[in-house]
């Protein structure tokens, strides 16, 4: 077999593998959905003061010690229209509050790695009585076609870990007095 034939077959195999990658990627699910809950000793008002104010999110939503030093994080406003944005080696994004109710929680629209809204999330409060509030954080969105389907599992896993830790920090902040 000549070098030309080997290269020709190698090219055909690589082209076939690339085509298979694209075809499979087009049919993989691209939606992620993560939901985590924690029970916090405190009031809805205490929780809402930290949740509905993006300027407070550094205290609980983000693990400031784990963020790369080059990450820029900014927050502005409270309640509806309040937002937090970030950019750095781990990516870029912005979350803007679209609803904020001290009794029920917040909702946001997110732009993750894009200038278009591709993410929706919410934090809901449910009074359990005896000074206990269940806080549920839900986040969902859609990754881009072809490559996105290959990363849904990674996205779900990473966000699950992140939100579990964030809710733990929120619990600590509320129970320490806000």
Tab-separated table of C-alpha atoms in Angstrom:
chain	number	residue	atom	x	y	z
A	1	UNK	CA	0.000	0.000	0.000
A	2	UNK	CA	1.378	3.385	-0.956
A	3	UNK	CA	1.542	6.460	1.260
A	4	UNK	CA	-1.093	8.103	-0.948
A	5	UNK	CA	-3.591	5.294	-0.364
A	6	UNK	CA	-2.891	5.275	3.380
A	7	UNK	CA	-3.452	9.029	3.574
A	8	UNK	CA	-6.606	8.713	1.481
A	9	UNK	CA	-8.073	6.060	3.812
A	10	UNK	CA	-6.964	7.986	6.884
A	11	UNK	CA	-8.739	11.060	5.502
A	12	UNK	CA	-11.906	9.067	4.833
A	13	UNK	CA	-11.861	7.601	8.357
A	14	UNK	CA	-11.291	11.031	9.943
A	15	UNK	CA	-14.016	12.605	7.827
A	16	UNK	CA	-16.397	9.787	8.754
A	17	UNK	CA	-15.575	10.180	12.460
A	18	UNK	CA	-16.179	13.941	12.255
A	19	UNK	CA	-19.488	13.403	10.451
A	20	UNK	CA	-20.544	10.826	13.053
A	21	UNK	CA	-19.592	13.252	15.851
A	22	UNK	CA	-21.763	15.990	14.303
A	23	UNK	CA	-24.711	13.690	13.560
A	24	UNK	CA	-24.739	12.181	17.066
A	25	UNK	CA	-24.297	15.666	18.588
A	26	UNK	CA	-27.357	16.925	16.740
A	27	UNK	CA	-29.526	14.275	18.401
A	28	UNK	CA	-28.171	14.455	21.959
A	29	UNK	CA	-30.278	16.341	24.534
A	30	UNK	CA	-28.895	19.840	25.104
A	31	UNK	CA	-31.029	20.951	28.043
A	32	UNK	CA	-29.693	21.036	31.579
A	33	UNK	CA	-31.735	21.178	34.769
A	34	UNK	CA	-30.363	21.317	38.298
A	35	UNK	CA	-32.411	21.583	41.479
A	36	UNK	CA	-31.033	21.655	45.023
A	37	UNK	CA	-32.691	22.416	48.362
A	38	UNK	CA	-31.623	23.253	51.891
A	39	UNK	CA	-33.534	23.857	55.108
A	40	UNK	CA	-32.472	27.080	56.818
A	41	UNK	CA	-33.235	28.230	60.343
A	42	UNK	CA	-34.341	31.812	59.832
A	43	UNK	CA	-37.053	33.902	58.264
A	44	UNK	CA	-37.966	34.426	54.638
A	45	UNK	CA	-37.072	38.097	55.113
A	46	UNK	CA	-33.527	37.239	56.270
A	47	UNK	CA	-33.081	34.893	53.333
A	48	UNK	CA	-34.572	37.328	50.838
A	49	UNK	CA	-32.239	40.116	51.999
A	50	UNK	CA	-29.287	38.031	50.769
A	51	UNK	CA	-30.943	36.411	47.759
A	52	UNK	CA	-32.663	39.433	46.147
A	53	UNK	CA	-29.562	41.637	46.387
A	54	UNK	CA	-26.947	40.598	43.817
A	55	UNK	CA	-24.397	42.711	45.689
A	56	UNK	CA	-24.712	40.134	48.509
A	57	UNK	CA	-24.115	37.163	46.218
A	58	UNK	CA	-20.357	37.274	46.810
A	59	UNK	CA	-21.186	36.138	50.350
A	60	UNK	CA	-22.935	32.968	49.283
A	61	UNK	CA	-23.520	32.311	45.548
A	62	UNK	CA	-19.885	32.380	44.490
A	63	UNK	CA	-16.970	30.641	46.178
A	64	UNK	CA	-14.658	33.639	46.104
A	65	UNK	CA	-11.656	31.552	47.220
A	66	UNK	CA	-12.095	29.119	44.323
A	67	UNK	CA	-12.522	31.730	41.570
A	68	UNK	CA	-9.372	32.372	39.537
A	69	UNK	CA	-7.738	35.666	40.546
A	70	UNK	CA	-8.322	37.057	37.039
A	71	UNK	CA	-12.107	36.728	37.382
A	72	UNK	CA	-13.985	40.022	37.335
A	73	UNK	CA	-17.246	39.980	39.271
A	74	UNK	CA	-19.668	42.887	39.433
A	75	UNK	CA	-23.149	43.343	40.853
A	76	UNK	CA	-25.616	46.177	40.830
A	77	UNK	CA	-29.126	46.886	41.984
A	78	UNK	CA	-31.549	45.035	44.186
A	79	UNK	CA	-34.768	43.234	43.383
A	80	UNK	CA	-36.164	43.181	39.857
A	81	UNK	CA	-33.517	44.485	37.446
A	82	UNK	CA	-30.645	43.767	39.821
A	83	UNK	CA	-27.868	41.834	38.135
A	84	UNK	CA	-24.557	40.119	38.610
A	85	UNK	CA	-21.995	39.538	35.876
A	86	UNK	CA	-18.645	37.802	35.680
A	87	UNK	CA	-15.853	37.142	33.231
A	88	UNK	CA	-12.608	35.274	33.543
A	89	UNK	CA	-10.820	32.042	32.722
A	90	UNK	CA	-13.848	29.985	33.785
A	91	UNK	CA	-16.172	31.843	31.394
A	92	UNK	CA	-18.488	34.814	31.290
A	93	UNK	CA	-22.106	35.444	32.065
A	94	UNK	CA	-24.775	37.702	33.479
A	95	UNK	CA	-27.864	37.002	35.568
A	96	UNK	CA	-30.645	39.603	35.848
A	97	UNK	CA	-33.469	39.310	38.362
A	98	UNK	CA	-36.890	39.248	36.702
A	99	UNK	CA	-38.976	38.618	39.832
A	100	UNK	CA	-38.321	39.251	43.515
A	101	UNK	CA	-40.915	38.535	46.188
A	102	UNK	CA	-39.961	38.308	49.889
A	103	UNK	CA	-42.583	35.601	50.423
A	104	UNK	CA	-41.899	33.328	47.458
A	105	UNK	CA	-38.379	34.050	46.136
A	106	UNK	CA	-36.677	35.273	42.991
A	107	UNK	CA	-36.360	34.394	39.304
A	108	UNK	CA	-33.651	35.348	36.842
A	109	UNK	CA	-32.716	35.246	33.199
A	110	UNK	CA	-29.119	34.380	32.433
A	111	UNK	CA	-26.757	34.904	29.563
A	112	UNK	CA	-24.066	32.266	29.896
A	113	UNK	CA	-21.230	32.489	27.365
A	114	UNK	CA	-23.521	34.473	25.032
A	115	UNK	CA	-25.314	37.794	24.691
A	116	UNK	CA	-28.679	36.043	24.386
A	117	UNK	CA	-30.746	34.693	27.286
A	118	UNK	CA	-30.092	30.947	27.424
A	119	UNK	CA	-30.650	30.260	31.107
A	120	UNK	CA	-33.498	30.645	33.590
A	121	UNK	CA	-33.333	30.105	37.297
A	122	UNK	CA	-35.202	30.629	40.500
A	123	UNK	CA	-34.822	30.438	44.235
A	124	UNK	CA	-38.029	29.604	46.060
A	125	UNK	CA	-38.821	29.826	49.773
A	126	UNK	CA	-41.246	27.495	51.538
A	127	UNK	CA	-42.085	28.002	55.208
A	128	UNK	CA	-41.818	24.721	57.118
A	129	UNK	CA	-42.853	26.175	60.487
A	130	UNK	CA	-40.821	26.377	63.700
A	131	UNK	CA	-38.508	28.991	62.157
A	132	UNK	CA	-37.484	26.693	59.293
A	133	UNK	CA	-37.571	27.673	55.624
A	134	UNK	CA	-36.879	25.328	52.725
A	135	UNK	CA	-34.903	27.137	50.034
A	136	UNK	CA	-34.884	25.514	46.587
A	137	UNK	CA	-32.536	26.694	43.852
A	138	UNK	CA	-33.420	25.625	40.302
A	139	UNK	CA	-31.373	26.415	37.202
A	140	UNK	CA	-31.987	25.301	33.630
A	141	UNK	CA	-31.007	26.173	30.131
A	142	UNK	CA	-29.976	24.952	26.713
A	143	UNK	CA	-26.468	24.422	25.392
A	144	UNK	CA	-25.568	25.121	21.753
A	145	UNK	CA	-26.229	22.484	19.058
A	146	UNK	CA	-23.777	19.705	18.202
A	147	UNK	CA	-21.184	20.205	20.952
A	148	UNK	CA	-23.713	21.095	23.686
A	149	UNK	CA	-25.158	17.622	23.963
A	150	UNK	CA	-21.753	16.228	24.813
A	151	UNK	CA	-21.470	18.596	27.801
A	152	UNK	CA	-24.928	18.334	29.419
A	153	UNK	CA	-23.764	15.731	31.943
A	154	UNK	CA	-20.711	17.833	32.830
A	155	UNK	CA	-22.880	20.951	33.168
A	156	UNK	CA	-25.422	19.199	35.403
A	157	UNK	CA	-22.684	17.755	37.588
A	158	UNK	CA	-20.727	21.007	37.922
A	159	UNK	CA	-23.825	23.082	38.686
A	160	UNK	CA	-25.107	20.495	41.161
A	161	UNK	CA	-21.846	20.748	43.112
A	162	UNK	CA	-21.761	24.551	42.828
A	163	UNK	CA	-25.357	25.045	43.994
A	164	UNK	CA	-25.019	22.571	46.855
A	165	UNK	CA	-22.071	24.612	48.147
A	166	UNK	CA	-23.833	27.940	47.475
A	167	UNK	CA	-26.882	26.889	49.470
A	168	UNK	CA	-24.584	25.776	52.292
A	169	UNK	CA	-22.967	29.231	52.313
A	170	UNK	CA	-26.422	30.870	52.247
A	171	UNK	CA	-27.514	28.715	55.178
A	172	UNK	CA	-24.397	29.714	57.121
A	173	UNK	CA	-24.830	33.434	56.318
A	174	UNK	CA	-28.502	33.482	57.376
A	175	UNK	CA	-27.967	31.429	60.518
A	176	UNK	CA	-24.974	33.613	61.475
A	177	UNK	CA	-27.271	36.617	61.497
A	178	UNK	CA	-27.398	37.744	57.872
